[in-house]
CSV table of C-alpha atoms in Angstrom, one decimal:
chain,number,residue,atom,x,y,z
A,8,MET,CA,-0.2,-148.4,58.6
A,9,ILE,CA,-1.1,-150.5,56.3
A,10,ILE,CA,-2.0,-149.5,52.4
A,11,ASP,CA,-6.0,-150.8,51.6
A,12,ASP,CA,-3.9,-151.9,48.1
A,13,VAL,CA,-1.0,-153.3,50.1
A,14,ALA,CA,-3.2,-155.8,53.1
A,15,PRO,CA,-4.5,-158.6,50.5
A,16,LEU,CA,-1.1,-159.4,50.3
A,17,LEU,CA,-0.1,-159.4,53.8
A,18,GLU,CA,-1.6,-162.1,55.5
A,19,THR,CA,-3.4,-161.7,58.7
A,20,ILE,CA,-1.5,-162.9,62.4
A,21,GLU,CA,-4.4,-162.4,65.5
A,22,GLY,CA,-3.4,-159.9,67.4
A,23,ARG,CA,-1.0,-158.6,65.1
A,24,THR,CA,-1.4,-155.1,62.8
A,25,TRP,CA,1.2,-154.8,59.7
A,26,TRP,CA,2.4,-151.2,59.2
A,27,ARG,CA,4.9,-150.5,56.6
A,28,ALA,CA,8.0,-149.6,58.7
A,29,CYS,CA,10.4,-148.2,56.1
A,30,SER,CA,11.6,-148.9,52.1
A,31,ALA,CA,14.2,-151.9,51.4
A,32,GLY,CA,16.8,-149.9,51.0
A,33,ALA,CA,16.3,-147.7,54.3
A,34,VAL,CA,18.3,-150.8,55.9
A,35,PRO,CA,22.0,-150.7,55.3
A,36,ASP,CA,23.3,-154.0,55.2
A,37,ASP,CA,24.4,-156.3,58.2
A,38,GLU,CA,23.1,-153.4,60.3
A,39,GLY,CA,20.2,-152.3,62.9
A,40,LEU,CA,17.5,-150.0,61.6
A,41,LYS,CA,15.6,-148.3,65.1
A,42,LEU,CA,12.4,-148.2,64.5
A,43,GLY,CA,9.7,-145.6,65.6
A,44,THR,CA,7.6,-148.2,67.9
A,45,LEU,CA,6.6,-147.8,71.8
A,46,PRO,CA,8.6,-150.8,73.0
A,47,PRO,CA,11.5,-150.4,70.6
A,48,THR,CA,11.4,-152.6,67.6
A,49,ALA,CA,14.5,-152.6,65.0
A,50,LEU,CA,14.9,-153.7,61.7
A,51,PHE,CA,18.4,-155.7,60.3
A,52,THR,CA,19.4,-157.6,57.4
A,53,GLN,CA,21.7,-159.4,56.0
A,54,ASP,CA,22.1,-161.7,52.5
A,55,ASP,CA,19.2,-159.6,51.5
A,56,THR,CA,16.6,-161.2,54.6
A,57,PHE,CA,14.8,-158.6,56.2
A,58,PHE,CA,14.1,-159.5,60.7
A,59,CYS,CA,12.6,-157.4,63.1
A,60,LEU,CA,13.4,-157.5,67.0
A,61,ASP,CA,12.4,-155.5,70.5
A,62,ASP,CA,14.9,-153.5,70.0
A,63,THR,CA,16.1,-153.7,73.6
A,64,CYS,CA,19.0,-155.8,75.1
A,65,THR,CA,17.3,-158.2,77.8
A,66,HIS,CA,20.5,-157.9,79.8
A,67,ASP,CA,20.5,-153.6,79.3
A,68,THR,CA,18.7,-151.3,78.2
A,69,TYR,CA,20.4,-150.7,75.5
A,70,SER,CA,19.6,-150.2,71.4
A,71,LEU,CA,20.3,-153.5,69.2
A,72,ALA,CA,19.9,-151.6,66.7
A,73,GLU,CA,23.6,-150.5,67.6
A,74,GLY,CA,25.0,-153.6,67.7
A,75,TRP,CA,26.8,-155.8,65.2
A,76,VAL,CA,25.3,-158.2,62.5
A,77,GLU,CA,26.9,-161.4,61.9
A,78,ASP,CA,26.0,-164.7,60.5
A,79,GLY,CA,22.1,-164.4,61.3
A,80,THR,CA,23.3,-163.2,65.2
A,81,VAL,CA,23.1,-159.7,66.3
A,82,GLU,CA,25.6,-158.5,68.7
A,83,CYS,CA,24.6,-156.0,71.8
A,84,THR,CA,28.2,-153.2,71.7
A,85,LEU,CA,27.2,-152.4,75.5
A,86,HIS,CA,28.2,-155.5,76.7
A,87,LEU,CA,28.6,-158.2,74.0
A,88,ALA,CA,25.3,-160.2,74.3
A,89,LYS,CA,24.0,-161.9,71.3
A,90,PHE,CA,20.8,-162.4,69.8
A,91,ASP,CA,19.9,-165.2,66.9
A,92,LEU,CA,17.9,-163.3,64.4
A,93,HIS,CA,15.2,-166.0,63.1
A,94,THR,CA,14.6,-166.8,66.6
A,95,GLY,CA,15.1,-163.9,68.9
A,96,ALA,CA,17.1,-166.3,71.9
A,97,PRO,CA,20.2,-165.5,73.6
A,98,LEU,CA,23.2,-166.9,72.2
A,99,ARG,CA,26.0,-165.7,74.4
A,100,PRO,CA,25.8,-164.0,78.3
A,101,PRO,CA,25.0,-162.2,80.0
A,102,ALA,CA,21.7,-162.6,78.5
A,103,THR,CA,19.7,-165.1,79.2
A,104,THR,CA,15.9,-163.5,78.3
A,105,PRO,CA,15.0,-163.9,74.2
A,106,VAL,CA,13.9,-160.6,72.5
A,107,ALA,CA,11.3,-160.6,70.7
A,108,ILE,CA,10.4,-161.0,66.6
A,109,HIS,CA,8.5,-159.7,64.8
A,110,PRO,CA,7.4,-161.4,61.5
A,111,VAL,CA,8.4,-159.0,58.3
A,112,THR,CA,7.3,-158.7,54.8
A,113,VAL,CA,7.9,-156.4,51.7
A,114,VAL,CA,6.1,-155.6,49.2
A,115,ASP,CA,7.3,-153.8,46.2
A,116,GLY,CA,10.4,-152.0,47.9
A,117,ALA,CA,8.6,-151.4,51.2
A,118,VAL,CA,9.2,-153.4,54.4
A,119,TYR,CA,6.3,-154.3,56.5
A,120,VAL,CA,5.9,-155.6,59.9
A,121,ALA,CA,3.4,-157.5,62.0
A,122,LEU,CA,3.7,-156.1,65.5
A,123,PRO,CA,1.3,-156.6,68.5
A,124,ASN,CA,-1.4,-154.7,68.3
A,125,THR,CA,-0.3,-153.2,72.3
A,126,TYR,CA,2.8,-151.6,70.6
A,127,LEU,CA,2.1,-148.1,69.3
A,128,ILE,CA,3.4,-147.0,65.9
A,129,LYS,CA,5.1,-143.8,66.9
A,130,GLU,CA,6.2,-143.0,63.3
A,131,GLU,CA,7.8,-144.3,60.1
A,132,ALA,CA,10.8,-145.0,59.9
A,133,ALA,CA,12.0,-143.8,56.0
């Protein structure tokens, strides 16, 4: 969960709660990091920008954190569906349904994600 001294720095978003996901260095560049949430979510980074998406490919139940990150997209390794990291939109079949995206910010080297209040937090990633 968020720490009280960081809370004033985070924008209030109705229906969402900010939580500390991990340190910025824990997310490998051009790769994904699965977070301990239900439903599963994952952080991605490319060119020093962080993205958070629901982790399950909408074509088949497979982790996007295992995929390839390139040119602002993540590609599912199971059937090669591709999603836009900015919007969650499917960019290549067989996926036709977008994945949910979540606001991300970095404060003092820690990555914070604003997840819907219906999501459960199982653990801090790192």
